[in-house]
Coordinates of C-alpha atoms in Angstrom, one line a residue:
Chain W
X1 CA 96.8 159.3 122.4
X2 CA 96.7 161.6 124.8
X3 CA 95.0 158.9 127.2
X4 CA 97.6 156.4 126.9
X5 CA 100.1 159.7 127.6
X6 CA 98.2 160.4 130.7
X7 CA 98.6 157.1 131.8
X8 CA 102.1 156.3 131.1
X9 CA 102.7 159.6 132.9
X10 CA 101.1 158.1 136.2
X11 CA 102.6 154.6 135.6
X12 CA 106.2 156.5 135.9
X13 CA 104.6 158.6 139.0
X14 CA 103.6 155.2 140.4
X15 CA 107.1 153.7 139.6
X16 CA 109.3 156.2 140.9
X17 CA 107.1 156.5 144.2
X18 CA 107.8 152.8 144.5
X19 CA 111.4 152.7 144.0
X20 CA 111.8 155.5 146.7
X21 CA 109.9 153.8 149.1
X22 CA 111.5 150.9 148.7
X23 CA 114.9 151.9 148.7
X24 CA 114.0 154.5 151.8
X25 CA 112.1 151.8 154.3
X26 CA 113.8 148.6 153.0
X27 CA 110.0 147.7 151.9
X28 CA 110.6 144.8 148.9
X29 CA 110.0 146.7 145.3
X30 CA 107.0 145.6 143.7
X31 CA 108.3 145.7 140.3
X32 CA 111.7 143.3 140.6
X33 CA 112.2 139.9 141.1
X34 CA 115.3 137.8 141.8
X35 CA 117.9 140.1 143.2
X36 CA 116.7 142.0 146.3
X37 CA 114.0 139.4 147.4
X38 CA 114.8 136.7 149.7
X39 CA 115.7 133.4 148.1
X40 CA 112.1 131.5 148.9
X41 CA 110.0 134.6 147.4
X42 CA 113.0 134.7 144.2
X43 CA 112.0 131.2 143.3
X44 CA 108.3 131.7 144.3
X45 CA 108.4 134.4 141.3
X46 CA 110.0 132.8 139.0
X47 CA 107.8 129.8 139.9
X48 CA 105.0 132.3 138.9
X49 CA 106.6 134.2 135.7
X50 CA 106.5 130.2 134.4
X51 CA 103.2 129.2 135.9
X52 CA 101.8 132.5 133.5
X53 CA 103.6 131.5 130.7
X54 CA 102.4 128.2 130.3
X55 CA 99.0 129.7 131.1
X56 CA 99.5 132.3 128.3
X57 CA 100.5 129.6 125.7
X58 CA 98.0 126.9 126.3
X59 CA 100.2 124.3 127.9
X60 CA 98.1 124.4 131.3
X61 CA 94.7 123.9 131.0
X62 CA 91.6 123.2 132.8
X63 CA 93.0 124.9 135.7
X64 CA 90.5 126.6 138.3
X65 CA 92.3 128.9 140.6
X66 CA 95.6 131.0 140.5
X67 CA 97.9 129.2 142.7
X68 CA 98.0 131.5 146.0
X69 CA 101.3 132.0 146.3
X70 CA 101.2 134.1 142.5
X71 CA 98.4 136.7 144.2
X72 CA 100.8 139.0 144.2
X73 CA 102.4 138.2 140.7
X74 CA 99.3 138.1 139.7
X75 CA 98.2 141.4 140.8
X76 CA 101.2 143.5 140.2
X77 CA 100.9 142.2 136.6
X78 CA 97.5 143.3 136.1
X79 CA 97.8 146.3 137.7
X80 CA 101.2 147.3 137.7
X81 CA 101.6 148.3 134.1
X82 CA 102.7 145.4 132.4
X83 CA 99.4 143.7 131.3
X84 CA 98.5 147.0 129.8
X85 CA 101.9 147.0 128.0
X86 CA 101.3 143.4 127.1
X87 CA 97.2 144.5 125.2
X88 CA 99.2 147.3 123.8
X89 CA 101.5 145.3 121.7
X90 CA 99.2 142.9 120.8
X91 CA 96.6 146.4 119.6
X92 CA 100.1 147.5 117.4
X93 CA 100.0 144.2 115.3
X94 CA 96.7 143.6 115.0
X95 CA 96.8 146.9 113.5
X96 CA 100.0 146.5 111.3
X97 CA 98.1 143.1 109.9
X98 CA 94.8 145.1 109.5
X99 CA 96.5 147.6 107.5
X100 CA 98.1 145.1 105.1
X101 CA 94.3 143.9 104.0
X102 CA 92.9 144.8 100.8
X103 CA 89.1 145.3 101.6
X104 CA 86.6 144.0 98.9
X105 CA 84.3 146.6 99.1
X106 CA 81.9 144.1 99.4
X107 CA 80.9 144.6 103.0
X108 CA 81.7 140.6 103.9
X109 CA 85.6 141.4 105.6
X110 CA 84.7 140.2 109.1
X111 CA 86.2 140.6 112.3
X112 CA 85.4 138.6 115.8
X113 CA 86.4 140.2 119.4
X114 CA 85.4 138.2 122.0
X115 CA 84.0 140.6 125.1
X116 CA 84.5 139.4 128.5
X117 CA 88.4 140.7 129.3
X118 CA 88.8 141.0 125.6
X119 CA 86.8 144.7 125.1
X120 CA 85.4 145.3 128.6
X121 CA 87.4 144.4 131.5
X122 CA 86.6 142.4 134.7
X123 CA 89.2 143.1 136.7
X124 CA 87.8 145.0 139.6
X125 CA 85.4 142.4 139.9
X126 CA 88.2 139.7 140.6
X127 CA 90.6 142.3 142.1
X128 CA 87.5 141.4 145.1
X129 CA 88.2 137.5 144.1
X130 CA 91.6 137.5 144.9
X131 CA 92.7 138.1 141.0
X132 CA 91.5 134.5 140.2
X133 CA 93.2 133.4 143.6
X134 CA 89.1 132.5 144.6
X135 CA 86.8 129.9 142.5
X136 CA 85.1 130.9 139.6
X137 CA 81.9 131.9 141.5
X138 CA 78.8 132.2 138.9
X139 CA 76.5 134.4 141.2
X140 CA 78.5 137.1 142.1
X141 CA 80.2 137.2 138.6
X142 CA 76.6 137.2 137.4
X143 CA 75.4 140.1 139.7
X144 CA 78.6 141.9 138.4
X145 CA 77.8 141.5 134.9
X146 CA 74.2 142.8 135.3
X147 CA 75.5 146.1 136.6
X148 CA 76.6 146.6 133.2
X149 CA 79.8 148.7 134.8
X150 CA 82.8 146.9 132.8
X151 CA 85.3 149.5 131.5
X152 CA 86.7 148.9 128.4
X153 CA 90.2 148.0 127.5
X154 CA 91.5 151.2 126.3
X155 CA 93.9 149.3 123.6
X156 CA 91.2 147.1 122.6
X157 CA 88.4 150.0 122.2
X158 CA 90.5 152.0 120.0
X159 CA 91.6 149.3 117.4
X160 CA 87.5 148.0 117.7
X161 CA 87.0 151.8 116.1
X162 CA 89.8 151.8 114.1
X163 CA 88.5 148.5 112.7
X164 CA 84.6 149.3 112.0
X165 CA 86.5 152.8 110.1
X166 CA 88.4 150.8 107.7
X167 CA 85.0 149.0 107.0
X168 CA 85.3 145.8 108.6
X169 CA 82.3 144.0 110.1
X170 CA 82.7 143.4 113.5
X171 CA 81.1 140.6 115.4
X172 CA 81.1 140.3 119.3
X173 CA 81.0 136.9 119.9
X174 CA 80.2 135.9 124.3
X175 CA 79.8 133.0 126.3
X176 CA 77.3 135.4 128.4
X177 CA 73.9 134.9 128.5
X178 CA 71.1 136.3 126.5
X179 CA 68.3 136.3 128.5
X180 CA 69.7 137.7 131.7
X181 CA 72.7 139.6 130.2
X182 CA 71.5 140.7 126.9
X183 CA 70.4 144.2 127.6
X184 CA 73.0 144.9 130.2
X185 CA 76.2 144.0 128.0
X186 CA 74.3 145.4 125.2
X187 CA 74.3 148.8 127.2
X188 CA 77.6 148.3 128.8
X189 CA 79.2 148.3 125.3
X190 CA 77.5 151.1 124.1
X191 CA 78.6 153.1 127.6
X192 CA 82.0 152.0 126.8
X193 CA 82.1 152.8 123.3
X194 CA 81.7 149.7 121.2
X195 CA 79.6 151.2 118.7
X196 CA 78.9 150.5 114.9
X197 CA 79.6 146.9 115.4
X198 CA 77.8 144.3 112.4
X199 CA 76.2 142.1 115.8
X200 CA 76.4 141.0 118.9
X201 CA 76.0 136.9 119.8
X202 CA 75.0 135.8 123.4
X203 CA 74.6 132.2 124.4
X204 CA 70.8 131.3 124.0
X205 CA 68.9 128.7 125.5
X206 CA 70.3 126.5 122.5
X207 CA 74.1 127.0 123.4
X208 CA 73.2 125.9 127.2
X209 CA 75.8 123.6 128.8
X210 CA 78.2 123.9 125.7
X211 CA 81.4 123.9 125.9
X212 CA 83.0 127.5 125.0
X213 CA 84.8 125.6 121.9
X214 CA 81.7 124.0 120.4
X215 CA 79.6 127.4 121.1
X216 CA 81.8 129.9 119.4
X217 CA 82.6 127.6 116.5
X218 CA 79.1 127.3 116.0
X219 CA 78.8 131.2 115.8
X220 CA 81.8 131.7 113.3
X221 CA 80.6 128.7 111.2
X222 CA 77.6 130.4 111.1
X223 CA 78.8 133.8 110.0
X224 CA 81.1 132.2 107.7
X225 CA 78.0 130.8 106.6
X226 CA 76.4 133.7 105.8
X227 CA 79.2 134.8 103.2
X228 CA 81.3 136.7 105.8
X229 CA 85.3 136.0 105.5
X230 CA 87.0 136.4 109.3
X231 CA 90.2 137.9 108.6
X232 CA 91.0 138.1 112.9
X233 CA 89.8 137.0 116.0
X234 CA 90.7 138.4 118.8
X235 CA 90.4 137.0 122.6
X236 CA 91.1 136.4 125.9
X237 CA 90.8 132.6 126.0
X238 CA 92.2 130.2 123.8
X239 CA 88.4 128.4 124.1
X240 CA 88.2 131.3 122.0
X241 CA 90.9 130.5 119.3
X242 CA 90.6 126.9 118.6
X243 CA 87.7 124.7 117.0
X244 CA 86.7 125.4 113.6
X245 CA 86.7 128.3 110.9
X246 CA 89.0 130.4 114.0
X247 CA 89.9 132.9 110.8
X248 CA 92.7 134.0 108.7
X249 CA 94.7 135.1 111.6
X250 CA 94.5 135.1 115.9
X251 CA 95.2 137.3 118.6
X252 CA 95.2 136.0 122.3
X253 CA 94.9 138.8 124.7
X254 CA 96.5 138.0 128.5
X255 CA 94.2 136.6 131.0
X256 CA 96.2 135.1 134.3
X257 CA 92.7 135.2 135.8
X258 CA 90.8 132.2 134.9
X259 CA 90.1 129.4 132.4
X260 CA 86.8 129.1 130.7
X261 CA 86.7 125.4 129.7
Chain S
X1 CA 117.1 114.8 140.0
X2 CA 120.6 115.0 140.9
X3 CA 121.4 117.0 137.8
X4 CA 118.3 118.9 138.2
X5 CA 119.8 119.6 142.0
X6 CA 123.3 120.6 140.8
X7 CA 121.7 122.4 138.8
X8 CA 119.5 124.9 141.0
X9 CA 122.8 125.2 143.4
X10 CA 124.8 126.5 140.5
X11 CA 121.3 128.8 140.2
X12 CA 121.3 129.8 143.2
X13 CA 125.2 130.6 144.0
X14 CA 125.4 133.0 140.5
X15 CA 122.2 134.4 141.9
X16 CA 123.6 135.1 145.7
X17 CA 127.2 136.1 143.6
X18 CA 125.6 138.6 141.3
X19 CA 122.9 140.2 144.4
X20 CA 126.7 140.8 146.6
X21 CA 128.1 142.3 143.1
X22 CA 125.1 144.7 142.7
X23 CA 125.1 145.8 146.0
X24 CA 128.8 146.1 146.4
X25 CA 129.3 148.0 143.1
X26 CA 126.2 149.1 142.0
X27 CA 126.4 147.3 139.2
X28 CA 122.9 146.5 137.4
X29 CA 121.8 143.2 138.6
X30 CA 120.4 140.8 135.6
X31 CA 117.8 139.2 137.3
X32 CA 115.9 142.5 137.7
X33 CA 113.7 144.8 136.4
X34 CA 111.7 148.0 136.8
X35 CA 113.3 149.5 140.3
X36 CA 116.7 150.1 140.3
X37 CA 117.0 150.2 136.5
X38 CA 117.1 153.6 135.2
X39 CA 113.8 154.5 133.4
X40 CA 114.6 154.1 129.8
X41 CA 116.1 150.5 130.2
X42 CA 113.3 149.6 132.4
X43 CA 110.8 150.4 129.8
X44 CA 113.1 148.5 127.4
X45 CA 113.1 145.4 129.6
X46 CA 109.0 145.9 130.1
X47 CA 109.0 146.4 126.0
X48 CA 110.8 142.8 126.1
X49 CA 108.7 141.2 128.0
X50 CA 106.0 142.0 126.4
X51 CA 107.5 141.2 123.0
X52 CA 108.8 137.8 124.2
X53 CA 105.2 137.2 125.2
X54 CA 103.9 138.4 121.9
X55 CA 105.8 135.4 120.6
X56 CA 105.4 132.9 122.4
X57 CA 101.3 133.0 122.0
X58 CA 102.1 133.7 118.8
X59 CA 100.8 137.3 118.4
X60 CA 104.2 138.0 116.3
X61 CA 104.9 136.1 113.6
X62 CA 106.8 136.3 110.7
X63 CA 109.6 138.1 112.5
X64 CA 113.7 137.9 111.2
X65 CA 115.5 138.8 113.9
X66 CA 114.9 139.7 117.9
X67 CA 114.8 143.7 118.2
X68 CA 118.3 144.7 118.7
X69 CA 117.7 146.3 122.3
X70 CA 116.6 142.7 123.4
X71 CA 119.6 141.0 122.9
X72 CA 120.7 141.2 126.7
X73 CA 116.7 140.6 128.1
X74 CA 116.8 137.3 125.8
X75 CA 120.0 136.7 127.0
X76 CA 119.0 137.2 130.6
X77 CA 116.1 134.8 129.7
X78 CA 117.5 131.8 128.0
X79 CA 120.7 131.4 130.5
X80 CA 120.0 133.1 133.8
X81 CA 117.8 130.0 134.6
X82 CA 113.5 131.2 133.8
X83 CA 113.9 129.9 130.3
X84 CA 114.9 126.6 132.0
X85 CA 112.3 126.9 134.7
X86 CA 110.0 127.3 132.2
X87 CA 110.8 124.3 130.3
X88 CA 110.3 122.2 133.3
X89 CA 106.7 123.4 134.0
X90 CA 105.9 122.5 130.5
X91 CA 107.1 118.7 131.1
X92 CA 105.4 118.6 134.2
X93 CA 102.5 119.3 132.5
X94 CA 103.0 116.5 129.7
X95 CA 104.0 114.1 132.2
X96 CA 100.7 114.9 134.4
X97 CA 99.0 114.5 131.1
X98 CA 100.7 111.6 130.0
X99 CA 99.6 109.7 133.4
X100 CA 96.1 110.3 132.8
X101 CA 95.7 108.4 129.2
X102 CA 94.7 104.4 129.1
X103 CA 96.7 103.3 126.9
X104 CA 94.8 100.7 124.2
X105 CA 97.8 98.2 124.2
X106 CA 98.0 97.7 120.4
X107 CA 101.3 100.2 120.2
X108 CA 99.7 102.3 118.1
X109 CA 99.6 105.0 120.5
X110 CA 101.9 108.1 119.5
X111 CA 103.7 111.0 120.6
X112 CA 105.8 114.1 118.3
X113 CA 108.6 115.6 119.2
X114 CA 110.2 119.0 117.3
X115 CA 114.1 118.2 117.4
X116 CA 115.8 121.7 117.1
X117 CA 115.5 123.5 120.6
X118 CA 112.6 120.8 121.3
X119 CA 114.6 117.9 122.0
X120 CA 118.3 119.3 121.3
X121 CA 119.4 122.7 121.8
X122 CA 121.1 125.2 119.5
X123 CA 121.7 127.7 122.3
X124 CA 125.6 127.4 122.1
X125 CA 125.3 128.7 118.2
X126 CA 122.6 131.0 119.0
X127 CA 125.0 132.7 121.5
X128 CA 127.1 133.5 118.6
X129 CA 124.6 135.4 116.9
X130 CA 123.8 137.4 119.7
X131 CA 120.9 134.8 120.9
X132 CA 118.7 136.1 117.4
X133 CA 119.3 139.4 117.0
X134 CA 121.6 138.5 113.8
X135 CA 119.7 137.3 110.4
X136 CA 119.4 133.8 110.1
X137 CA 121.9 132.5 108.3
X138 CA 121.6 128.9 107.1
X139 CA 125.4 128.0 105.8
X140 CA 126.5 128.8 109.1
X141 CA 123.6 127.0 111.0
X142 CA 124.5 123.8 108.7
X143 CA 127.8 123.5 109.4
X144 CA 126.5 123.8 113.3
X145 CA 124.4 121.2 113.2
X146 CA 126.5 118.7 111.1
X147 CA 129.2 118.7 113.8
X148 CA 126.2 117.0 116.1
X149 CA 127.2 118.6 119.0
X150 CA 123.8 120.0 120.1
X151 CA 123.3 119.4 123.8
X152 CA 120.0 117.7 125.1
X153 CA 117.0 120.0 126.9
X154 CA 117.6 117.9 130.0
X155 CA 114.0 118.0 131.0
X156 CA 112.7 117.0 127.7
X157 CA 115.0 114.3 127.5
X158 CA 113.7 113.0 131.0
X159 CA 109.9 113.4 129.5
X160 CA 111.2 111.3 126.3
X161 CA 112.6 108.3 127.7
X162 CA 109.6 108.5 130.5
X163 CA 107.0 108.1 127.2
X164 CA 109.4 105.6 125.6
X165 CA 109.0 103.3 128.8
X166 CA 105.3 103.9 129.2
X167 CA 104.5 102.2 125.4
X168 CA 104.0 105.4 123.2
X169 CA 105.6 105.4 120.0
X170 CA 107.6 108.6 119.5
X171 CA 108.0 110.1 116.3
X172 CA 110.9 112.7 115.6
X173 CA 109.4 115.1 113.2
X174 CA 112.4 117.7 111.9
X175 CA 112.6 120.2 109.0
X176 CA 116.3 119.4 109.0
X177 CA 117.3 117.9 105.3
X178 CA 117.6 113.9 105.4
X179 CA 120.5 114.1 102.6
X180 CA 123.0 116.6 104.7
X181 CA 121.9 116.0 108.0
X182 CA 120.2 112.5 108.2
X183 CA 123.4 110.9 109.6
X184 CA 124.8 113.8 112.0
X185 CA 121.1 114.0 113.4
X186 CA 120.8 110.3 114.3
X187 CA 123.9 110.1 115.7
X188 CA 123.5 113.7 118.2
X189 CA 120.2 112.4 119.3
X190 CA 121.2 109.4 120.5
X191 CA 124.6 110.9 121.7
X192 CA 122.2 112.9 123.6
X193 CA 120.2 110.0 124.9
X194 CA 117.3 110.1 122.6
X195 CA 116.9 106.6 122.2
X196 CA 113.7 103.7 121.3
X197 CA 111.9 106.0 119.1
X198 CA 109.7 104.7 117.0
X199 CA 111.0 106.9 113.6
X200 CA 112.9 109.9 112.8
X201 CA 111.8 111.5 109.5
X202 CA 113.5 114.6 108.1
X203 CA 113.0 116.8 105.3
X204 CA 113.1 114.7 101.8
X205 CA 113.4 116.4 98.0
X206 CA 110.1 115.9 98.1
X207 CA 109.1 118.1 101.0
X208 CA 111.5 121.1 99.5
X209 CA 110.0 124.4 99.4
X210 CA 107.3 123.6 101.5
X211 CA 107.1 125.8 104.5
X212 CA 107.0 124.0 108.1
X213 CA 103.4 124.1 108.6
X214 CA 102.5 122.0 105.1
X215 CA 105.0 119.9 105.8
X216 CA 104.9 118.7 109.3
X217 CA 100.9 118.3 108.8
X218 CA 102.0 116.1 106.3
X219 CA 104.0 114.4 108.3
X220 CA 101.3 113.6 111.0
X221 CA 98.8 112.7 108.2
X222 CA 101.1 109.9 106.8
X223 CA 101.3 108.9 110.6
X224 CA 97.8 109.0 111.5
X225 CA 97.0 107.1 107.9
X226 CA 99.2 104.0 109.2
X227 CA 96.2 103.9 112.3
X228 CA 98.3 105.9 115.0
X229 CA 96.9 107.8 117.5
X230 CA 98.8 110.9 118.2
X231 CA 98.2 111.9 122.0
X232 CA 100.7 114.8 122.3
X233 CA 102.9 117.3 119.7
X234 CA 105.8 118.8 121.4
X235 CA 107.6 121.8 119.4
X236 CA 109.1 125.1 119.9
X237 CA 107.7 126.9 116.9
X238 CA 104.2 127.6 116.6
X239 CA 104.4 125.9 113.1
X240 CA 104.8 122.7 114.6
X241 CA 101.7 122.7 116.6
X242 CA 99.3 124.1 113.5
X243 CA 97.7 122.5 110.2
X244 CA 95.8 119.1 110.8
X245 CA 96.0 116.1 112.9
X246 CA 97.8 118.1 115.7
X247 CA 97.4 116.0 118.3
X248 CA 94.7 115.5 121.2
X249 CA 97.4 118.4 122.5
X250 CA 100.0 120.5 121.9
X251 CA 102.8 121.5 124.1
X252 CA 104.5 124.9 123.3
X253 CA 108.6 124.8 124.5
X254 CA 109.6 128.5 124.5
X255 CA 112.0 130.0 122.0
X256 CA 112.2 133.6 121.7
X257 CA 115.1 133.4 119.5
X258 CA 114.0 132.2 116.1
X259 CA 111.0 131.9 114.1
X260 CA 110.4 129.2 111.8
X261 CA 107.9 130.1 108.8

């Protein structure tokens, strides 16, 4: 609580700083589009506010790179308070869902988050990429990863706890590998504080060259398997949210990043 | 593309008009948010944004009415011109879609299309109840929709006929009742330039009661079962685009203004 006051405090700071520079040196607000921008850079944004939506609901897909001309969109939405906004709401109704389940007692009440950008966030690693502006490039992401220095989504980490309190059991389900990025995420989590989770599922040599749809259905196919019921799944990438046994209910966090195919 | 042209000049003179009012008088402009707004109502519009988000990937559902202090954002939205913008990213994705599918040649390739605010729009009732924030209220919606006066989505319409003329068989799937509004239906669509589809089916006695998901799934069975193959499901409600045989892909037509259980 008093986190997310903290940083609503310096996203107002950061706000009002803005609007006086702008309106003191004529520098264009960061936060506005349409009136006050010239009419090229009005229609560029609005170009960009649809270019995210369809993004957000699945209607463009495959796509590799954020079109250049939304870096900036792109990166005063990610890091000008709205994306955080965005997590938030999404955190309030998982939680109003979560709190409408009766438990069985039974220890089987699952739940999947999906980690990259889901629990632990990669932005400063593509804030160096141009916010997704640059191709996905598999060698530095992976020399990232291996750092093991992700911080969590605030939003996300505190409805994870909230989650494993009520007694669900929580599965983290990644496209990352297990070999090279087993120990590392492992860690990472755990630095971040994912803890108490039921398990955490890595791509093995077995899952090598699937697609994210095949390999995660597998996993949940698998857990329901075992006897598990998956009341939510929560993720980043719709990759994550389609396919088979997706669970009772799903929860697509915002990514304007990049597409995992 | 001369509509689409008129169009964007009307866009772009209420846009110059209302940027000379806000500077002149200080009045709020609409097409902003964040600087210039006082805090509380830029909060509100970023609360907006991020519920109209919510919505549209379907993190909200089951909701009656749009929060009260959304009314103008939504407003704002559907008539200041991104709602439109939007809609015509969508179709440029189904046409760019559409172009890339071989089609077999034995007319048994498909395409559905939602009708209310997919194909036709209910925007000019919808203004009337303050663009959602009032309950829904069916006796009044009826006797809306059985004057037939619902204006085509111009860019849907254009992405229609473009389908029609390729070979796909379109299919009309509505959860409006055949008995009161079979006739008033047929006739607004192809008022409205909805014309050569392959079938229109509404809402029988025998698909009362069942909610939107059951029965538009078993709408596309019956369709699939006759040996179609069904390439793309168009809809504005997140019900039209789950259940089974959805489609190789869904498209996802905002509408922040209803939701359809």
């Amino acid at each position: 609580m008093i986190s997310t006051m903290v940083q609503r405090i310096r996203e107002v700071l950061v706000f009002l700083f803005l609007a006086l520079v702008s309106k003191a040196n004529g520098v264009k607000p960061i936060f506005s589009w349409g009136v006050g921008l010239p009419f090229e850079e009005a229609a560029g944004e609005a170009y960009c506010l649809s270019w995210r939506l369809a993004v957000e609901t699945n209607n463009v897909r495959g796509w590799r790179t954020v079109p250049t001309k939304c870096l900036c969109h792109i990166e005063n939405y990610m890091i000008g308070g709205q994306y955080t906004r965005d997590v938030e709401l999404i955190v309030e109704q998982i939680m109003s869902y979560a709190n409408g389940i009766l438990l069985s007692g039974d220890g089987m009440d699952a739940w999947i988050f999906d980690v990259d950008d889901t629990c632990i966030s990669n932005l400063l690693y593509y804030k160096g990429k141009r916010y997704g502006c640059d191709p996905y490039d598999s060698v530095a992401f992976k020399a990232w990863a291996i750092k093991g220095g992700c911080p969590a989504i605030p939003a996300v980490q505190q409805v994870f706890v909230t989650l494993v309190e009520m007694g669900f059991k929580v599965f983290l389900v990644t496209g990352r590998d297990e070999e090279t990025l087993g120990l590392p995420t492992t860690q990472n989590l755990h630095d971040q504080g994912f803890v108490g989770y039921e398990r955490l599922v890595l791509r093995t040599i077995a899952n090598k060259g699937q697609s994210a749809v095949t390999y995660k259905s597998g996993v949940r196919k698998q857990i329901e398997g075992e006897g598990y019921r998956i009341w939510g799944n929560v993720g980043d990438q719709w990759t994550d949210l389609q396919g088979d046994c997706l669970g009772n209910r799903t929860f697509k966090i915002p990514n304007p990043m990049y597409f995992v195919p």
